[in-house]
Short mmCIF file of C-alpha atoms in Angstrom, two decimals:
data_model
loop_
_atom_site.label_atom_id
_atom_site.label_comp_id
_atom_site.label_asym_id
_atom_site.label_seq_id
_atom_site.Cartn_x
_atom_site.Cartn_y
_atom_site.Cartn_z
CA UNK A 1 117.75 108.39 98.20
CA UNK A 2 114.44 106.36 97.09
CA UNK A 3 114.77 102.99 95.46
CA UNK A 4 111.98 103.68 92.90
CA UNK A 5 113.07 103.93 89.11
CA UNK A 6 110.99 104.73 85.87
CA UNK A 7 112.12 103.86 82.68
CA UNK A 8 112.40 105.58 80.19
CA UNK A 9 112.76 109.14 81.15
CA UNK A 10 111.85 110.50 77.86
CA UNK A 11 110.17 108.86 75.11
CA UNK A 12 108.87 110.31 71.73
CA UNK A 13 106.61 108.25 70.21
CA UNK A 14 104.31 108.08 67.15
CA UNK A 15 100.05 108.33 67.18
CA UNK A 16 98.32 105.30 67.81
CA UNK A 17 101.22 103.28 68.96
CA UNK A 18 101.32 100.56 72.52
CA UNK A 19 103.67 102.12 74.89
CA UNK A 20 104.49 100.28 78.39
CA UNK A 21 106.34 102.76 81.15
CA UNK A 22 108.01 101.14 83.32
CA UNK A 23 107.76 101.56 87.39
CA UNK A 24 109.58 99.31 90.13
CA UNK A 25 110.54 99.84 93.56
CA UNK A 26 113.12 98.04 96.13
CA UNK A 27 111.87 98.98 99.27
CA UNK A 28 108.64 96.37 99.39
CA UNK A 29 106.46 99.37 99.39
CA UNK A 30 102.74 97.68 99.27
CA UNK A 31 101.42 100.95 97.81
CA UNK A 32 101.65 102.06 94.44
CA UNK A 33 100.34 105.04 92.47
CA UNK A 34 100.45 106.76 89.31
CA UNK A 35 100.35 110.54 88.33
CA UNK A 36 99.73 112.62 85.16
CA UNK A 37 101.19 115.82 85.54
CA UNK A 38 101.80 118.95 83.62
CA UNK A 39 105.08 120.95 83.82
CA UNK A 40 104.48 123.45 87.49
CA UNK A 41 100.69 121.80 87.84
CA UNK A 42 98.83 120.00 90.01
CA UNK A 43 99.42 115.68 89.95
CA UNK A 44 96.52 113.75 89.19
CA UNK A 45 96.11 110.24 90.51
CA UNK A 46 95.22 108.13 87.40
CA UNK A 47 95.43 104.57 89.05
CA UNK A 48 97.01 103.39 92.86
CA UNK A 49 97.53 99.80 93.97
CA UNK A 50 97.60 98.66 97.42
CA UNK A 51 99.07 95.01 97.11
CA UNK A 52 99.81 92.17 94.50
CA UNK A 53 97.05 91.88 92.16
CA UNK A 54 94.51 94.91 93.81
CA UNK A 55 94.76 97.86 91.41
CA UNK A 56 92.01 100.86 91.51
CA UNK A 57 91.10 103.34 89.30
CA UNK A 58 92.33 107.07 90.73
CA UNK A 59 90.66 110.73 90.57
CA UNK A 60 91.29 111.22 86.94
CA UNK A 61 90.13 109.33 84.29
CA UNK A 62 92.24 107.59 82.29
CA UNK A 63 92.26 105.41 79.19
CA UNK A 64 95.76 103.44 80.36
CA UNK A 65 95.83 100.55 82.09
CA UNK A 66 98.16 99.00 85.04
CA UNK A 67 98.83 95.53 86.57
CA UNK A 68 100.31 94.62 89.91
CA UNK A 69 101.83 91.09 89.34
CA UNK A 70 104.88 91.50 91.71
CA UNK A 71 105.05 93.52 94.40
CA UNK A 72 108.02 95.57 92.95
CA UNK A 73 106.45 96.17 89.76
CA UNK A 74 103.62 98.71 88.80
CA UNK A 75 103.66 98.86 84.98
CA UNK A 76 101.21 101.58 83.28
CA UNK A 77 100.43 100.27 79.88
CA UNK A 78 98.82 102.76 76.76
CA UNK A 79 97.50 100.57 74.00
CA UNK A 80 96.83 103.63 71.23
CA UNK A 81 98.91 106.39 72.29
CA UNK A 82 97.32 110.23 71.16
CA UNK A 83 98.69 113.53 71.22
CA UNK A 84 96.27 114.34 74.39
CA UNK A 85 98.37 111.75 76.50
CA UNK A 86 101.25 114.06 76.26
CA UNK A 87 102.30 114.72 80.01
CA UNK A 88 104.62 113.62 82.52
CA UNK A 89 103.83 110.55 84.56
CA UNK A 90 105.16 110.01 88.32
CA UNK A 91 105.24 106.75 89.84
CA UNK A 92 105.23 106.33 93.26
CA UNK A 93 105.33 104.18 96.33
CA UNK A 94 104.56 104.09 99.76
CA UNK A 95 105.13 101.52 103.19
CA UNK A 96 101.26 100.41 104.57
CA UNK A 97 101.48 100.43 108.39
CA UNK A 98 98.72 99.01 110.31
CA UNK A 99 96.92 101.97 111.95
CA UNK A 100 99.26 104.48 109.99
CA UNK A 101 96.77 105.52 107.05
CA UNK A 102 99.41 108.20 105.36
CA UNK A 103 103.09 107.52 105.35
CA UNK A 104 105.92 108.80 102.81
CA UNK A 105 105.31 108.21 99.34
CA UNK A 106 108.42 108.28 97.69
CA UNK A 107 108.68 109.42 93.83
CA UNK A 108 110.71 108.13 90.48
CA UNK A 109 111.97 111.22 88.44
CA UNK A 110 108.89 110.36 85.99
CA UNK A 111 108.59 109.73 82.26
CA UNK A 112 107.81 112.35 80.06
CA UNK A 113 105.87 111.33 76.94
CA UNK A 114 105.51 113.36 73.97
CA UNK A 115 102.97 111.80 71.33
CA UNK A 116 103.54 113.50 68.26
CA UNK B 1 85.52 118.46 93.57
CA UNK B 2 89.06 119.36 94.60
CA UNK B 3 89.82 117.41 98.00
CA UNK B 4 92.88 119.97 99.25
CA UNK B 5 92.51 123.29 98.20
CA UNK B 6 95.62 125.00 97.99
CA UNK B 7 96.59 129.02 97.75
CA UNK B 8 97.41 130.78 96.64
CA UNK B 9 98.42 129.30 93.24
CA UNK B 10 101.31 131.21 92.41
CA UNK B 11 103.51 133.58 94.43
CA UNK B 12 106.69 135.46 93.42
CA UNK B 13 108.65 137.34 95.97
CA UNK B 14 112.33 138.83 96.60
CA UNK B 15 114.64 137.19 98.57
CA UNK B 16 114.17 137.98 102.49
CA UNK B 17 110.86 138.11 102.28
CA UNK B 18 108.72 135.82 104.45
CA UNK B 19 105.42 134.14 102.74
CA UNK B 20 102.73 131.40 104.27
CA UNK B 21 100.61 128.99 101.87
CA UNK B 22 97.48 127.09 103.24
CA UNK B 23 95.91 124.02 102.21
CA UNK B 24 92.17 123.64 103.18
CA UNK B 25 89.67 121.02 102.73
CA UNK B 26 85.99 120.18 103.91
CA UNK B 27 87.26 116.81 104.69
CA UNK B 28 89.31 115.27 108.55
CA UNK B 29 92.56 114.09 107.57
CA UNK B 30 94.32 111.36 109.70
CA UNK B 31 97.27 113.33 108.63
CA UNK B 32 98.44 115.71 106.09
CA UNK B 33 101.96 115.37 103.94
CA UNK B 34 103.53 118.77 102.34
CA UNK B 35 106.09 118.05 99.70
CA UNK B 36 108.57 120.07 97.66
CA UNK B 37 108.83 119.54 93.77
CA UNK B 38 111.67 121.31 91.36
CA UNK B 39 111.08 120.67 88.06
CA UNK B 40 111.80 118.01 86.39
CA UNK B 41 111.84 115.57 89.41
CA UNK B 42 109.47 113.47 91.55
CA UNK B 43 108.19 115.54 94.74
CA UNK B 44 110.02 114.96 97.67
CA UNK B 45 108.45 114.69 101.10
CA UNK B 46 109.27 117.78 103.62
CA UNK B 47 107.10 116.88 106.55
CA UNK B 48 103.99 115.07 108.27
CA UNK B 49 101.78 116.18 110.19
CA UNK B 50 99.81 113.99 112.39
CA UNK B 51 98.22 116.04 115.62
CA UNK B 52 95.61 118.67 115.16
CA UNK B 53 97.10 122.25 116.09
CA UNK B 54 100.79 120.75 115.84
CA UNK B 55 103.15 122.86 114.84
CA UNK B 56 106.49 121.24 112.86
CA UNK B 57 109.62 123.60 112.78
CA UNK B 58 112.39 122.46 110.07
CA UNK B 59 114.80 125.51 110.06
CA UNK B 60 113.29 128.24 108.23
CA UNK B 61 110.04 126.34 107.63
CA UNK B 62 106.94 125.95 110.05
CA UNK B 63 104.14 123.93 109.40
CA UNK B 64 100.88 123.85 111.19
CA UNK B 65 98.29 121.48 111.21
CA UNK B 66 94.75 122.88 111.91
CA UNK B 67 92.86 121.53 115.24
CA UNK B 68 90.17 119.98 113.59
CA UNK B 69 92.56 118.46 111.18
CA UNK B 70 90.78 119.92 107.89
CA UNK B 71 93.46 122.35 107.10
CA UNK B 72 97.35 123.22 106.78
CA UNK B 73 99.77 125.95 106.37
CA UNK B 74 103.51 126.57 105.54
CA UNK B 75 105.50 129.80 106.52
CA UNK B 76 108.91 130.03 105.32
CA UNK B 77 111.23 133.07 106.78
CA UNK B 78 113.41 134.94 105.03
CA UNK B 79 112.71 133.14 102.02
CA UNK B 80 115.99 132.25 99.49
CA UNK B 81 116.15 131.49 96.01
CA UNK B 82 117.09 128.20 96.46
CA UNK B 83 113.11 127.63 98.38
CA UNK B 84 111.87 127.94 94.91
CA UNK B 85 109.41 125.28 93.66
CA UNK B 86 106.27 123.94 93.44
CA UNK B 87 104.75 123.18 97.46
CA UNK B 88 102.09 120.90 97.18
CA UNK B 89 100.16 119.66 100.23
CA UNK B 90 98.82 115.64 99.92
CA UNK B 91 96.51 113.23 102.17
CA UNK B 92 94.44 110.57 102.64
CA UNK B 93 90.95 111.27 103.97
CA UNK B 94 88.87 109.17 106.14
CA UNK B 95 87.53 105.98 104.16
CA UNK B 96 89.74 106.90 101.61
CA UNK B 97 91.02 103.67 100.95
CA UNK B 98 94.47 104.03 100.53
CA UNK B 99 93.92 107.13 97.84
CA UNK B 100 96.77 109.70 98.68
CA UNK B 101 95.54 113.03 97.10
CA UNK B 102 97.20 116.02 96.16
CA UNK B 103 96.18 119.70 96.34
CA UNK B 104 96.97 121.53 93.31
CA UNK B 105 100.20 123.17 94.49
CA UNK B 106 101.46 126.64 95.37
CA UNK B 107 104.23 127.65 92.52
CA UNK B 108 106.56 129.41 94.39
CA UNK B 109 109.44 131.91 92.88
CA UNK B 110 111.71 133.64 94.76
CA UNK B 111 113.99 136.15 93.00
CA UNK B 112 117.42 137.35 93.94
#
């Protein structure tokens, strides 16, 4: 079982409000991503992290933000939440080995946002 | 520009049947991941595959990477309900920088 939790699961919230979802991971995974998905589609990487303080922008443009104080923790931060951010986001991790360019990322269960 | 190209898109078949999905890109890979999603959860890693032209056997599912390491496929035999999901094929390319990319998944169904 992964050590990677997002919180909340579910969360319902008004237009134009800040909304913070959560990400952290126990494993000391130096990668970090996030992905927007819709339900049976593809996941598109909005933003990925390899370390403490490096974050990049992903594939798909995105008007959240993230930060990468602790190792552990990958917050994605919304400042004005709108309808069209309605999705489900997946946080995820994976171990860096030197050489090794693509090793297990392992997944929360995601938080799906409804902005109504 | 979709990195991994993945097909077909959908599939629904009966139980018993046997069914490949392939995963192609213009890009090398280092290595190329397939994972299984059900819905509601996080994707959850089934194999990866490292060597061009290896071939990866994990009981009724065989995956082969392609020998110039651009491409990917998944056969499952005798397929069961319980193989239903959505297969989706992921990788980093060359000077990638760390960017682990999906394909756009195959949205498999398999009825009773």
């Amino acid at each position: 079982e992964a050590d990677i939790y997002q919180t909340p699961r579910y969360l319902v919230i008004g237009t134009g409000k800040k909304i913070t979802l959560e990400c952290s991971q126990t494993m000391g995974h130096d990668k970090m991503y996030w992905y927007q998905q819709d339900p049976g589609m593809e996941l598109h990487l909005i933003h990925y992290s390899y370390g403490v303080n490096s974050t990049e922008k992903g594939d798909l443009s995105s008007e959240s933000t993230v930060s990468r104080i602790r190792t552990e923790h990958f917050p994605l931060t919304l400042e004005s939440a709108r309808p069209s951010h309605t999705s489900q986001y997946l946080c995820a991790s994976s171990e860096y080995k030197g050489g090794q360019t693509n090793t297990e990322a392992f997944f929360g269960q995601g938080t799906r946002l409804t902005v109504v | 520009t979709q990195l991994l190209e993945q097909s077909p898109q959908f599939l629904s078949i009966q139980e018993g049947e046997n069914l490949t999905v392939y995963c192609n890109s213009s890009s090398v890979f280092s290595s190329l991941q397939w994972y299984r999603q059900e819905p509601g959860e996080g994707p959850v890693l089934l194999v990866t595959v490292v060597t061009g032209g290896e071939v990866k056997k994990l009981k009724r599912l065989t995956f082969q990477f392609g020998d110039a390491r651009k491409d990917s496929s998944l056969h499952i035999t005798a397929a069961q309900p319980g193989d239903t999901g959505l297969y989706l094929c992921a990788g980093d390319a060359r000077g990638s920088n760390y960017k682990l990319t999906f394909g756009k998944g195959t949205l498999l169904t398999v009825n009773p």
